[in-house]
PDB file of C-alpha atoms in Angstrom:
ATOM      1  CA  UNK K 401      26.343 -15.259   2.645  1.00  0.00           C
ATOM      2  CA  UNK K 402      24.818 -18.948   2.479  1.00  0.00           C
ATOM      3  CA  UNK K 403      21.684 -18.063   4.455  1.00  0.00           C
ATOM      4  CA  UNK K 404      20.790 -14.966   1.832  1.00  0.00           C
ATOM      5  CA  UNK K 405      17.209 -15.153   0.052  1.00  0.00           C
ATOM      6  CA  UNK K 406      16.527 -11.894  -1.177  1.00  0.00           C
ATOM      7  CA  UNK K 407      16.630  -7.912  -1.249  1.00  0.00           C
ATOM      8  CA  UNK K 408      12.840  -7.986  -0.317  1.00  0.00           C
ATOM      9  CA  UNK K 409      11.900  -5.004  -2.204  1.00  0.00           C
ATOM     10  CA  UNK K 410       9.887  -7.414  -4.287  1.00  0.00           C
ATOM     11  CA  UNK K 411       7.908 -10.763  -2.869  1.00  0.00           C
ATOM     12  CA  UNK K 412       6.383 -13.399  -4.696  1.00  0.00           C
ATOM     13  CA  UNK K 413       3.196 -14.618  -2.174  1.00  0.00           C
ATOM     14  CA  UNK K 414       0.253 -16.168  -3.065  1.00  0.00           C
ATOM     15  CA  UNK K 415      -2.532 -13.075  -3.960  1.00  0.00           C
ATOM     16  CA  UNK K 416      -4.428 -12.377  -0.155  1.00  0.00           C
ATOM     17  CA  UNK K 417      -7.451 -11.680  -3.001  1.00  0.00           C
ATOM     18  CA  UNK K 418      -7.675 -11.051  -6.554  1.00  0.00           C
ATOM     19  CA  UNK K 419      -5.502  -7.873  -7.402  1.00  0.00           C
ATOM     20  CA  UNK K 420      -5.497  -5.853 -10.836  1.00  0.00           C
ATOM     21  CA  UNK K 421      -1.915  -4.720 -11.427  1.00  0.00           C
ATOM     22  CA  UNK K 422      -1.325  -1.701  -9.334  1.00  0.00           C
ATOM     23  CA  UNK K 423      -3.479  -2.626  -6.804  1.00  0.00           C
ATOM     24  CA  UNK K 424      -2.897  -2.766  -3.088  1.00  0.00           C
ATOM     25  CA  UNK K 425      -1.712  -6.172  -1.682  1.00  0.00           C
ATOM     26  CA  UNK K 426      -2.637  -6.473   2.218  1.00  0.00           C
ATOM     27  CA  UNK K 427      -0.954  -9.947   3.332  1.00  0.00           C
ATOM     28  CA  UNK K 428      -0.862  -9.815   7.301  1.00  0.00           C
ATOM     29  CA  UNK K 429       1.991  -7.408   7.814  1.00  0.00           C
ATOM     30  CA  UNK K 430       3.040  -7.095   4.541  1.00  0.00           C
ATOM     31  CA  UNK K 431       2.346  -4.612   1.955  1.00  0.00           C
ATOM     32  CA  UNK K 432       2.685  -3.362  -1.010  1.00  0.00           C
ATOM     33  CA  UNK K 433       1.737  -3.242  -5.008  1.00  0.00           C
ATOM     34  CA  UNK K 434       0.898  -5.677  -7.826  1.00  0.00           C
ATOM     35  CA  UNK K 435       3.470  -6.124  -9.894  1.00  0.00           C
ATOM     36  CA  UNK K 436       1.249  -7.923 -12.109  1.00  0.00           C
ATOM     37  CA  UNK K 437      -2.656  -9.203 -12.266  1.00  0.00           C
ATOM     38  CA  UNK K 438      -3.666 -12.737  -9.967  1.00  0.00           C
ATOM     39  CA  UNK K 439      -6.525 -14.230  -9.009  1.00  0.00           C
ATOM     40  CA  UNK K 440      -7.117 -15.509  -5.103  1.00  0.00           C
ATOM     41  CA  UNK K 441      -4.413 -17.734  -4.317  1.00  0.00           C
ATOM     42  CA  UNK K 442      -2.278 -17.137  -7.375  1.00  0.00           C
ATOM     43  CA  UNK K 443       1.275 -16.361  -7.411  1.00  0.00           C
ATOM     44  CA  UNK K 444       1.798 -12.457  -7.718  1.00  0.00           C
ATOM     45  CA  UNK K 445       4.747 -10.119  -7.390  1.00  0.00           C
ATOM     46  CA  UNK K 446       4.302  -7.286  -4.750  1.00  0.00           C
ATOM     47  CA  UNK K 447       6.862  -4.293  -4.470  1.00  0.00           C
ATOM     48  CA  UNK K 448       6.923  -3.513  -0.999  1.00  0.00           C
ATOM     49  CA  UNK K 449       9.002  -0.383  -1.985  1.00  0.00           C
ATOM     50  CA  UNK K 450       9.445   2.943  -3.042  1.00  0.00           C
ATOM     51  CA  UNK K 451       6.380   5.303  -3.744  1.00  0.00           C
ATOM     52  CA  UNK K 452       3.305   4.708  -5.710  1.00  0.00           C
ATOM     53  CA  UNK K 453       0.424   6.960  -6.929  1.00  0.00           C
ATOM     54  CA  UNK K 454      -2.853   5.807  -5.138  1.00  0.00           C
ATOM     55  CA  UNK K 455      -6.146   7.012  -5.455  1.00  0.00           C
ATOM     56  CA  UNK K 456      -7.847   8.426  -2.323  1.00  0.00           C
ATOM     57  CA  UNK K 457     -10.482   9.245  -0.491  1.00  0.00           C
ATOM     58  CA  UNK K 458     -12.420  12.298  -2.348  1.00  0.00           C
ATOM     59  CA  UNK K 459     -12.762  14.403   1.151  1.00  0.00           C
ATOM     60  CA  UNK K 460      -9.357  13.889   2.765  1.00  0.00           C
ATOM     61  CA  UNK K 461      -7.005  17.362   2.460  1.00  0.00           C
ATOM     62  CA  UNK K 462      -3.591  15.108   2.870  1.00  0.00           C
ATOM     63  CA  UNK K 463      -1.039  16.817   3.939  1.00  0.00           C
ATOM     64  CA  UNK K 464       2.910  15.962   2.913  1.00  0.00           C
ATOM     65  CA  UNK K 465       4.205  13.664   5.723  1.00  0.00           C
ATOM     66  CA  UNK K 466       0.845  12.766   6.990  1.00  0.00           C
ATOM     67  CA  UNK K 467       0.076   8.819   7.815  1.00  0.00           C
ATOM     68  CA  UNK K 468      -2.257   7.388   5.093  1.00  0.00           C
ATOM     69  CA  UNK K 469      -4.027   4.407   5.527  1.00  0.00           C
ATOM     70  CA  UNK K 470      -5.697   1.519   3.095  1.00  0.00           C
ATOM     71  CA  UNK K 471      -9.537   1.243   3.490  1.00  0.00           C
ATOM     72  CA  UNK K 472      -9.839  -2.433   1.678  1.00  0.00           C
ATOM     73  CA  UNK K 473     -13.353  -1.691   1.647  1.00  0.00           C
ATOM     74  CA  UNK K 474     -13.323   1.118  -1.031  1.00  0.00           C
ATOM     75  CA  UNK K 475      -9.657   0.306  -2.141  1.00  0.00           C
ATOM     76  CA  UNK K 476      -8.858   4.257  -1.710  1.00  0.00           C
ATOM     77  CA  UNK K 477      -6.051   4.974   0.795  1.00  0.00           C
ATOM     78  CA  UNK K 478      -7.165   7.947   3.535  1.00  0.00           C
ATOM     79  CA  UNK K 479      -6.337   9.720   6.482  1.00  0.00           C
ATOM     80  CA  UNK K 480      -8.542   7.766   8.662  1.00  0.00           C
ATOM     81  CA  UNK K 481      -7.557   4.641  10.503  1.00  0.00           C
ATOM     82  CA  UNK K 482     -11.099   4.178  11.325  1.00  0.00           C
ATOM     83  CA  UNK K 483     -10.781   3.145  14.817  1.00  0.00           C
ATOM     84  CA  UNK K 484      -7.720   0.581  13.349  1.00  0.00           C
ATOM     85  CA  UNK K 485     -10.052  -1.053  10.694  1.00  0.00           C
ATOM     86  CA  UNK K 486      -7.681   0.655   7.910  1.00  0.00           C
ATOM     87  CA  UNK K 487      -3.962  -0.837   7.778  1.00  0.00           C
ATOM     88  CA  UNK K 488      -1.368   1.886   7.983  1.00  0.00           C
ATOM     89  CA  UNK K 489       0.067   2.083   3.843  1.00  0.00           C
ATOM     90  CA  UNK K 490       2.495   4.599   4.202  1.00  0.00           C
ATOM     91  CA  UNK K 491       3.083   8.447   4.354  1.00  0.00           C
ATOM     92  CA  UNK K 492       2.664  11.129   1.598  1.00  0.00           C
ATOM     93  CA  UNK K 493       5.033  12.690  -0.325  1.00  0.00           C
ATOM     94  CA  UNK K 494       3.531  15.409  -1.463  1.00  0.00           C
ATOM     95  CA  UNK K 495       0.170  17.240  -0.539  1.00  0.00           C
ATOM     96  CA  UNK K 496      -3.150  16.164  -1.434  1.00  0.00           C
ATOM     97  CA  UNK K 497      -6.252  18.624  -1.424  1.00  0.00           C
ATOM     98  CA  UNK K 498      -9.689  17.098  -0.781  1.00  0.00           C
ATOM     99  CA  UNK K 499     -10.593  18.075  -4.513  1.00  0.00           C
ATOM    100  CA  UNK K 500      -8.066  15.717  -6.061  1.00  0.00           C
ATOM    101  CA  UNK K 501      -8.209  11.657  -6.657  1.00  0.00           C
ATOM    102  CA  UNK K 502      -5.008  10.223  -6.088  1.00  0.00           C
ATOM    103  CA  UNK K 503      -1.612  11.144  -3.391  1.00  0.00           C
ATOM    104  CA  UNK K 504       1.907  10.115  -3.741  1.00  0.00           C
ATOM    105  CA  UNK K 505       2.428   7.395  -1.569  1.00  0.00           C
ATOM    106  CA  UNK K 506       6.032   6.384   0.033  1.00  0.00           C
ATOM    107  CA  UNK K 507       5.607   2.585   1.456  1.00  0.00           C
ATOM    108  CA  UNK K 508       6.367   2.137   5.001  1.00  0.00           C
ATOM    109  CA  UNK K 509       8.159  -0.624   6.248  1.00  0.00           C
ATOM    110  CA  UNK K 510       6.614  -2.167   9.365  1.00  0.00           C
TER     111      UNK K 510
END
């Protein structure tokens, strides 16, 4: 195919905001994880596939399948969409209880 870019399972963007790798990238509608380190407006590599341990909100009991939001605020992903102020991450691949720090994460497409 002439008109072929790319799989897409991996995007090079300029960095939304600075991003340790492993981080959450939030770019409009896409999403996904730092490949690598970048500073604001720096080229960085974002997987926008597969699943990813996250850390999470302390309280939330997440259960397997359950929709799990990013809270850029706090960086933790959670249950809440607060009222559509979170950006929907994903869903769970395994249950969380509220006295653990981090869920398995499988990223959605949107």
């Amino acid at each position: 195919m002439k008109n072929f870019e790319q799989a897409g399972s991996n995007l090079t963007i300029p960095a939304p905001a600075a991003v340790v790798s492993g981080g959450v990238v939030i770019a409009g509608e896409i999403r996904g994880i730092a490949a690598g380190s970048a500073a604001i407006g720096a080229k960085v590599d974002v997987v926008t596939t597969g699943v990813f341990r996250l850390p999470k909100v302390a309280a939330d009991n997440i259960t397997l399948g359950a929709a799990v939001y990013y809270d850029a605020g706090e960086s933790l992903v959670t249950i809440d969409d607060d009222e559509g102020t979170n950006v929907k991450l994903g869903v769970a691949v395994e249950a969380a209880a509220a006295t653990t720090g981090s869920v398995a994460v499988r990223l959605s497409a949107f």
